[in-house]
Structures are given as C-alpha cells and as structure tokens.
PDB file of N, CA and C in Angstrom:
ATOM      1  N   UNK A 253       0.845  -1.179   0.000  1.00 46.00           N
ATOM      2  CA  UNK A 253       0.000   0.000   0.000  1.00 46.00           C
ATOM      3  C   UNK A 253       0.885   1.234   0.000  1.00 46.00           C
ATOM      4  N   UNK A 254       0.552   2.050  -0.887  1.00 52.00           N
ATOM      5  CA  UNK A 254       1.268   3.667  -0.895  1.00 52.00           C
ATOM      6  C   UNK A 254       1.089   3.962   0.009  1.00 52.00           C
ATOM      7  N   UNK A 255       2.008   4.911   0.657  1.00 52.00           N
ATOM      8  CA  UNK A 255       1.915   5.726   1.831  1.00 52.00           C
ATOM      9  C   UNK A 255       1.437   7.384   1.456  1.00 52.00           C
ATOM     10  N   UNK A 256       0.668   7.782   1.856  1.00 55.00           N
ATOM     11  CA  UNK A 256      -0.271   9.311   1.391  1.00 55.00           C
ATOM     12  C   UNK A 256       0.688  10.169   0.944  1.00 55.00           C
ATOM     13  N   UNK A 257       1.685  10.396   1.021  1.00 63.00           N
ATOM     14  CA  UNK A 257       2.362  11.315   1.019  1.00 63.00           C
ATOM     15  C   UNK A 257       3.325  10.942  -0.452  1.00 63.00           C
ATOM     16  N   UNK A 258       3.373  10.166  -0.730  1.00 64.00           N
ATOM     17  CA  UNK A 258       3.994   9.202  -2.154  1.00 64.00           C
ATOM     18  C   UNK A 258       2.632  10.199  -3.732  1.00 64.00           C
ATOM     19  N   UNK A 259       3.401  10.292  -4.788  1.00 63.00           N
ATOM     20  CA  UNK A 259       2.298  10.745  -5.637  1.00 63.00           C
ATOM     21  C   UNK A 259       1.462  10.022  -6.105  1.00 63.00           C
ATOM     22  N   UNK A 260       0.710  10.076  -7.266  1.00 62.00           N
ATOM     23  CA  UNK A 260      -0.304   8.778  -7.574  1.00 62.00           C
ATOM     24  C   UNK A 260       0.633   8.830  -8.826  1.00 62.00           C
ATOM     25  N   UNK A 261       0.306   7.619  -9.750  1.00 72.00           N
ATOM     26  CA  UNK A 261       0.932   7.365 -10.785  1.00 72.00           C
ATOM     27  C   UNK A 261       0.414   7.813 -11.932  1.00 72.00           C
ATOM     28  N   UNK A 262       1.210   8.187 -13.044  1.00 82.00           N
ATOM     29  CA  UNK A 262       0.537   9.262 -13.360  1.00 82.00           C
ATOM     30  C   UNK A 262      -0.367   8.324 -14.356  1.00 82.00           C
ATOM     31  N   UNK A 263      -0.703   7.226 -14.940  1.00 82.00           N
ATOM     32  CA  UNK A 263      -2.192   6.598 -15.640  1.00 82.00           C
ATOM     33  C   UNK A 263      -3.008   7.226 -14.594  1.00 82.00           C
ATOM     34  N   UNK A 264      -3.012   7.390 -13.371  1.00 84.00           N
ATOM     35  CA  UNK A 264      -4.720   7.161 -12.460  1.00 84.00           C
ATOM     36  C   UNK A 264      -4.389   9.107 -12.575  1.00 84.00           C
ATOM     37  N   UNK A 265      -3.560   9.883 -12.702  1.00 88.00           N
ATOM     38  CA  UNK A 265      -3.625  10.996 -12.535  1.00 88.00           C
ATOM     39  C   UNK A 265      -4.140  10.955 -13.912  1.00 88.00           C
ATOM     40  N   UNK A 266      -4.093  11.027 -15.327  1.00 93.00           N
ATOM     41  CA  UNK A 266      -4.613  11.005 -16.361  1.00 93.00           C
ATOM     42  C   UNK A 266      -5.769  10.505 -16.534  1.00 93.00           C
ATOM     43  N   UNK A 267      -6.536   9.418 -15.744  1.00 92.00           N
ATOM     44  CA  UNK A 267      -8.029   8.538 -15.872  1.00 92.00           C
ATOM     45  C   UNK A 267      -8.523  10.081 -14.839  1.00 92.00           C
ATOM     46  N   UNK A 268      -8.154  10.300 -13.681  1.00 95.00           N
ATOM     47  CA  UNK A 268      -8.877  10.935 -12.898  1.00 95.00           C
ATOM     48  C   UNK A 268      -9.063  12.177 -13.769  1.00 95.00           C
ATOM     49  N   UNK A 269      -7.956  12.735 -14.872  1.00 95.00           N
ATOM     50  CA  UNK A 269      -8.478  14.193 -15.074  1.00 95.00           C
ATOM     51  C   UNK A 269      -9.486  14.101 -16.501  1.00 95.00           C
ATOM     52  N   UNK A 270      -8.963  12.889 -16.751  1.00 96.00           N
ATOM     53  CA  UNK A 270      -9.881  12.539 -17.772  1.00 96.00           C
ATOM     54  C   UNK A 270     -11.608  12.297 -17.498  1.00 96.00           C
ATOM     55  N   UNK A 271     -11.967  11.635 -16.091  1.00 97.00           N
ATOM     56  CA  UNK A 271     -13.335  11.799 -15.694  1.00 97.00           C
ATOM     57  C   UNK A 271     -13.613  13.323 -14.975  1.00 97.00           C
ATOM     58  N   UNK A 272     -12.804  14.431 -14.633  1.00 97.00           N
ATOM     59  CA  UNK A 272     -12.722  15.203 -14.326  1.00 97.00           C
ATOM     60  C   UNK A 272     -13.680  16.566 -15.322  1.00 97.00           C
ATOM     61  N   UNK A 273     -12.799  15.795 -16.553  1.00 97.00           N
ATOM     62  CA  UNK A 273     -13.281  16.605 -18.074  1.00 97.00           C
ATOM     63  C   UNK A 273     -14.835  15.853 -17.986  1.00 97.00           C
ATOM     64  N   UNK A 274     -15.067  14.666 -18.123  1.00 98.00           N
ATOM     65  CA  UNK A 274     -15.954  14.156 -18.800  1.00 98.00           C
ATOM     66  C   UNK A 274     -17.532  14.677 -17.983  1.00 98.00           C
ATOM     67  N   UNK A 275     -17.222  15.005 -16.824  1.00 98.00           N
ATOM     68  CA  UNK A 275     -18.379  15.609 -15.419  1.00 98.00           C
ATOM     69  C   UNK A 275     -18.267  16.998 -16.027  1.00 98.00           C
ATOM     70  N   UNK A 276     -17.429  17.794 -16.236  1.00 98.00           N
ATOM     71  CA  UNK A 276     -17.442  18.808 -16.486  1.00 98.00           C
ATOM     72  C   UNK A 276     -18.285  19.095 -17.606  1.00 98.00           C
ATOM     73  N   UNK A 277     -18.110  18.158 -18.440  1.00 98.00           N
ATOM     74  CA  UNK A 277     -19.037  18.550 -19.997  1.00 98.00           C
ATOM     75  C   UNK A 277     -20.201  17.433 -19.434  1.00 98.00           C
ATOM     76  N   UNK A 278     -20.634  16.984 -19.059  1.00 98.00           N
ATOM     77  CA  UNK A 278     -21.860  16.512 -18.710  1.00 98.00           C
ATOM     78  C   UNK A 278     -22.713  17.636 -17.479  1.00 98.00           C
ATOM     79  N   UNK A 279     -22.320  18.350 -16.467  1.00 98.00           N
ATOM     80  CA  UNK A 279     -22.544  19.774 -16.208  1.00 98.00           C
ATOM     81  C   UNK A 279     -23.041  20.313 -16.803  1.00 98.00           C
ATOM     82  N   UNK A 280     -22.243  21.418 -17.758  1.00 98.00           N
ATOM     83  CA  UNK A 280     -22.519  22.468 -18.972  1.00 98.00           C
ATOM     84  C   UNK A 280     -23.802  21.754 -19.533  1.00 98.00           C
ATOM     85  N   UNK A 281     -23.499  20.592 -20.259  1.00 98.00           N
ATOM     86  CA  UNK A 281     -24.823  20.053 -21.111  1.00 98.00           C
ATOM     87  C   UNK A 281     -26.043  20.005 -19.901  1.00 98.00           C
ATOM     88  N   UNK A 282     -26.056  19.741 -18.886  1.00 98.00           N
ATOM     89  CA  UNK A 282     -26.979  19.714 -18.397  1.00 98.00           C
ATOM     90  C   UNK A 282     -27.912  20.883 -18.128  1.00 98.00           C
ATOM     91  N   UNK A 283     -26.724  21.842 -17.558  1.00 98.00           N
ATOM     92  CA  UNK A 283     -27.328  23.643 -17.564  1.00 98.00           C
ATOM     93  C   UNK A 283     -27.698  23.907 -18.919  1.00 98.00           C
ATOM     94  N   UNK A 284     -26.877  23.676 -20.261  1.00 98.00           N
ATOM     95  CA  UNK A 284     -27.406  24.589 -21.394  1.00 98.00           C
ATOM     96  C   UNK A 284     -29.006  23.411 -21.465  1.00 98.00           C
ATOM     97  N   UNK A 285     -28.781  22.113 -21.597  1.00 98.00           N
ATOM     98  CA  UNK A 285     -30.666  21.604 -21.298  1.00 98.00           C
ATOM     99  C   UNK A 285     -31.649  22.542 -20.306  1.00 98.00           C
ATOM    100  N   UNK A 286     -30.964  22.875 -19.020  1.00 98.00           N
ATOM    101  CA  UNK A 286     -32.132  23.666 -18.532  1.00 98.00           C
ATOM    102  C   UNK A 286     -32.275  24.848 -18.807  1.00 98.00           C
ATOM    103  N   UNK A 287     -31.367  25.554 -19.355  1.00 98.00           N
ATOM    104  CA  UNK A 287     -31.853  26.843 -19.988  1.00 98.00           C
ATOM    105  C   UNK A 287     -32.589  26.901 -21.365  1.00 98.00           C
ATOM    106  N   UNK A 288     -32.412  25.731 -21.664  1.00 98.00           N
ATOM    107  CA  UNK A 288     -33.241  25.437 -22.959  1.00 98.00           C
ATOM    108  C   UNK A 288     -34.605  24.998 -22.824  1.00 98.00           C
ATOM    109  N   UNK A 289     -34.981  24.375 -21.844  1.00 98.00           N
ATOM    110  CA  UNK A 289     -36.293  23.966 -21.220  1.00 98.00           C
ATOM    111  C   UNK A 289     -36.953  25.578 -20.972  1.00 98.00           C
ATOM    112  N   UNK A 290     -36.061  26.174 -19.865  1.00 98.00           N
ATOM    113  CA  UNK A 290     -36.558  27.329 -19.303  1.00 98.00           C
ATOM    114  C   UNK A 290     -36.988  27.928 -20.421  1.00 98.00           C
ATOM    115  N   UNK A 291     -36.154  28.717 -21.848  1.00 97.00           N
ATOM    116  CA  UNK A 291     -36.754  29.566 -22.644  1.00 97.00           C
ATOM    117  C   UNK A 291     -37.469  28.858 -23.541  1.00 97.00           C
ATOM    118  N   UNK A 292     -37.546  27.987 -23.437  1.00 98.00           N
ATOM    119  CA  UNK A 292     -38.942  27.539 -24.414  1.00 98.00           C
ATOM    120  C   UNK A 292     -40.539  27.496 -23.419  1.00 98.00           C
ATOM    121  N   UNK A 293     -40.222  27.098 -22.220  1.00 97.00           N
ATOM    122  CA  UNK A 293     -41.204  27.505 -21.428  1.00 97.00           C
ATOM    123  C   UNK A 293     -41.592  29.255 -21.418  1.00 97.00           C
ATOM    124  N   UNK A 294     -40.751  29.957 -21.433  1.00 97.00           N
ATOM    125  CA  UNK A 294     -41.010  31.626 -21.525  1.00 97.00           C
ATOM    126  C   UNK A 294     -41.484  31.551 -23.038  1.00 97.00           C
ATOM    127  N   UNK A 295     -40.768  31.386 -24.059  1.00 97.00           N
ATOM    128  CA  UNK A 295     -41.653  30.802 -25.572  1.00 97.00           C
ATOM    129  C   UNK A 295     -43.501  30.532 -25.379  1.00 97.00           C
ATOM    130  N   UNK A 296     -43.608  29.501 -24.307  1.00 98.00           N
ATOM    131  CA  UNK A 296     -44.504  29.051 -24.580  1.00 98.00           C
ATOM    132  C   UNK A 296     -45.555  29.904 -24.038  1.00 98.00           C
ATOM    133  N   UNK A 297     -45.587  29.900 -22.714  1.00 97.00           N
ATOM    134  CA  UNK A 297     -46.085  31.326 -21.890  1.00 97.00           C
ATOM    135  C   UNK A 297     -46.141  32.672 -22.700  1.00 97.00           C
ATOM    136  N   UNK A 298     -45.573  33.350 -23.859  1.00 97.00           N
ATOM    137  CA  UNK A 298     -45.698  34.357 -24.380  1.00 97.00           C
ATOM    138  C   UNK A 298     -46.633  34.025 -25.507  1.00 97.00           C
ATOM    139  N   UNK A 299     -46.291  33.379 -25.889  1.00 98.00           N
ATOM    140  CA  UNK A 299     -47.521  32.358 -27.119  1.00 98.00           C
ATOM    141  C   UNK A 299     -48.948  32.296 -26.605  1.00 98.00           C
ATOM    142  N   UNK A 300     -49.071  31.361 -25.071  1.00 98.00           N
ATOM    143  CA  UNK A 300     -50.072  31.573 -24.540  1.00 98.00           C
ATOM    144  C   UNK A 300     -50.962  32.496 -24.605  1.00 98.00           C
ATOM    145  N   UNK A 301     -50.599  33.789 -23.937  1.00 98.00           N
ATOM    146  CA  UNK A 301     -50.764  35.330 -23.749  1.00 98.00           C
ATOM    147  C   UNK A 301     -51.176  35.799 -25.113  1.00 98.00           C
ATOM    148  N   UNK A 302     -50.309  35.445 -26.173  1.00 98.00           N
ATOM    149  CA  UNK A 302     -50.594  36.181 -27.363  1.00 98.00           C
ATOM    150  C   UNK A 302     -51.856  35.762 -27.650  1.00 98.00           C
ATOM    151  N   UNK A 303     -52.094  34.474 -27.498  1.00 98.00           N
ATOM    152  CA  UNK A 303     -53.315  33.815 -28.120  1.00 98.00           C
ATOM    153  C   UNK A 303     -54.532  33.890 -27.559  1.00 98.00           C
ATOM    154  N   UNK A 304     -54.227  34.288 -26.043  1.00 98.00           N
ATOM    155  CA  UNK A 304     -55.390  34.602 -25.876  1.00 98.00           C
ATOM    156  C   UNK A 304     -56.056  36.182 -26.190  1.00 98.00           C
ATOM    157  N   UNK A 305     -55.142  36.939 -26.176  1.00 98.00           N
ATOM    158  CA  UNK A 305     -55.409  38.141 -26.008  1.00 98.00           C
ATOM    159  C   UNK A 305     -55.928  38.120 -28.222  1.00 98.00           C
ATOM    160  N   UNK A 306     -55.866  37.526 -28.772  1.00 98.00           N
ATOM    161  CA  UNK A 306     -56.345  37.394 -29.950  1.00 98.00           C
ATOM    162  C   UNK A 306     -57.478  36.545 -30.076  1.00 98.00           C
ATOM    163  N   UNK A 307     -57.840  35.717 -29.519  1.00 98.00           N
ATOM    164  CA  UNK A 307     -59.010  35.252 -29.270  1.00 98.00           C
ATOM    165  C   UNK A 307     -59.980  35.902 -28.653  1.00 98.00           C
ATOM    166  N   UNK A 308     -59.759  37.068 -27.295  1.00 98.00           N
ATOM    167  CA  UNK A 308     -60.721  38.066 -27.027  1.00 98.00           C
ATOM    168  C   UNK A 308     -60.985  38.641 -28.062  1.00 98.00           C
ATOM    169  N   UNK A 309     -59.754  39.498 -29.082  1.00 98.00           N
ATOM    170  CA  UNK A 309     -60.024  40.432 -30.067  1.00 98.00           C
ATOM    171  C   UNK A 309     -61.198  39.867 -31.265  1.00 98.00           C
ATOM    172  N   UNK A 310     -60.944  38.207 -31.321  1.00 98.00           N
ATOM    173  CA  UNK A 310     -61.707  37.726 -32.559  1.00 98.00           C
ATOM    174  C   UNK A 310     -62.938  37.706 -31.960  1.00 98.00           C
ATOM    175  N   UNK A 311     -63.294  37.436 -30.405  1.00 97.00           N
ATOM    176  CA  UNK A 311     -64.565  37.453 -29.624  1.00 97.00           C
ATOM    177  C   UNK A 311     -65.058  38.438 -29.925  1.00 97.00           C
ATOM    178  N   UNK A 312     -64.787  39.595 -29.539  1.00 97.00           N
ATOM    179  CA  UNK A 312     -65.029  41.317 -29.657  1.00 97.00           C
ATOM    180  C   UNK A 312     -65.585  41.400 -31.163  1.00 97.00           C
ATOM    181  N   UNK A 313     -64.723  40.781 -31.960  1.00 98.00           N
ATOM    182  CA  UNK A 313     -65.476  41.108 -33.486  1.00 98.00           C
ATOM    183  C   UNK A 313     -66.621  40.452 -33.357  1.00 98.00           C
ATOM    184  N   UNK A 314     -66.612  39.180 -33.440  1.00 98.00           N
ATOM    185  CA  UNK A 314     -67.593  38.325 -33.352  1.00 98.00           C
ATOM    186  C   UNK A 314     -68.726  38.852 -32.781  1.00 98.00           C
ATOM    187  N   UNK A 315     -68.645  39.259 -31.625  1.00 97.00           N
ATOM    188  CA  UNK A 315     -69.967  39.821 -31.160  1.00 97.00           C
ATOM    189  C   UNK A 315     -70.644  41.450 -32.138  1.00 97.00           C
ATOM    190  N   UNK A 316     -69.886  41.928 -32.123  1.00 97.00           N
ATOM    191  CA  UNK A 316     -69.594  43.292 -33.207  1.00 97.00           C
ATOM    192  C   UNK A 316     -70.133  42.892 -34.315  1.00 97.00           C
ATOM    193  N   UNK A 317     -69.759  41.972 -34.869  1.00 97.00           N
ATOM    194  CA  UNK A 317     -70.620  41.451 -36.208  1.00 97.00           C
ATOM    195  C   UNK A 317     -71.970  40.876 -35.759  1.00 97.00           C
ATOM    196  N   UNK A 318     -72.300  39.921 -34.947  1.00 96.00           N
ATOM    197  CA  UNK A 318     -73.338  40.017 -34.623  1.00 96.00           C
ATOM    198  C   UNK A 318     -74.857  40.320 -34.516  1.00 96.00           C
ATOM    199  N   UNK A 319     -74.016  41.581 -33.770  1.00 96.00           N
ATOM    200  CA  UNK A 319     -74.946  43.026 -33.096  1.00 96.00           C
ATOM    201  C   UNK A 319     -75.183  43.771 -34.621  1.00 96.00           C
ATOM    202  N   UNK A 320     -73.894  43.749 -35.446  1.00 96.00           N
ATOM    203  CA  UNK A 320     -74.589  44.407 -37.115  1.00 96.00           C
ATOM    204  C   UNK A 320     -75.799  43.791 -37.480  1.00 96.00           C
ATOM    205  N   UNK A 321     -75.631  42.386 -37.810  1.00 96.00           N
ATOM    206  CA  UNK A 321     -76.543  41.356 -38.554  1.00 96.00           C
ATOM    207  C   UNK A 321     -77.591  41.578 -37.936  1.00 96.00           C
ATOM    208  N   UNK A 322     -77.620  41.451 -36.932  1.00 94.00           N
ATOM    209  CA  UNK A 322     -79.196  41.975 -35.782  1.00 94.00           C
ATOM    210  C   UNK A 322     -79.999  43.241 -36.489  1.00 94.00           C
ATOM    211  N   UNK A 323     -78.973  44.368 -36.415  1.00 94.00           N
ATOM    212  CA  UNK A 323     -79.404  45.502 -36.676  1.00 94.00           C
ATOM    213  C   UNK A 323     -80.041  46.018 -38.115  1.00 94.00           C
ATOM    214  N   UNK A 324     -79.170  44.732 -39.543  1.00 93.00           N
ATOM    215  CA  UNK A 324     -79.949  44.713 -40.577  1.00 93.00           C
ATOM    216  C   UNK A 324     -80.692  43.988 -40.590  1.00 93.00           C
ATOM    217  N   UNK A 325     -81.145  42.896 -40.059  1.00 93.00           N
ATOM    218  CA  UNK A 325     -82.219  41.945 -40.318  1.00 93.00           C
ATOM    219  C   UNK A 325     -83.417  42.583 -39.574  1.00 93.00           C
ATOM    220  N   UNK A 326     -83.484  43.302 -38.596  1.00 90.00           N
ATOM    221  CA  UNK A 326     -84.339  44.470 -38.134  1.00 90.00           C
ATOM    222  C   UNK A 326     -85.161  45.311 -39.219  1.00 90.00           C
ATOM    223  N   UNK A 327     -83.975  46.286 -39.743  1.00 82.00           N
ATOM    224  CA  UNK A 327     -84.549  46.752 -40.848  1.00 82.00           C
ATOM    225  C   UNK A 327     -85.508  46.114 -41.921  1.00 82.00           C
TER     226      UNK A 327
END
C-alpha cells in the first residue's frame, strides 16, 4: 500500500483528469438543457398570452358582427 504522502501514478492521474473533463461537460450540457427547457417555457407562456389576447379580439369582433346582422335583419 502507498503511503499518502507518495504521488499517484501518473495513468490514475490522467483517468482521474480525464473523468474530471468528462463531469465537467456533462454539467454544462446539463445547464445549457435547462436553460433550454426554461426559454422555451417563456416561448410558450408568451404564445399563450398572445393567443389569448387574440381570441378576445376575434370574440369582440364576433360579437360586433353580430350586433350588425341583428341591426340589418331588423330593418
């Protein structure tokens, strides 16, 4: 058994920096996935909003046309 104070050899110093790298880029990929989740969720939520607020507007006509057709079939 090595004694602690002895270095490591350098294969296990090369495997270790080598899984060192490999966590590191599995990290990053993981954050740029959740920031990619996140702005497509803000994507989706603004979409939402848009659509509804255009569906009132097509409501608003809708009734607007309506209230015309009423008003000539009156006549």
């Amino acid at each position: 058994m090595m004694a602690s104070s002895e270095p490591e050899p350098a294969p296990m110093n090369s495997a270790l920096d080598r899984i060192e790298a490999a966590l590191d880029r599995i990290t990053h990929a993981a954050q740029r996935a959740r920031e990619a989740r996140l702005e497509a969720a803000g994507q989706t939520a603004q979409l939402e909003v848009r659509h509804e607020i255009l569906r009132e507007k097509v409501g608003d006509a809708l009734s607007t046309l309506d209230g015309l057709i009423a008003r000539v079939q009156k006549s």
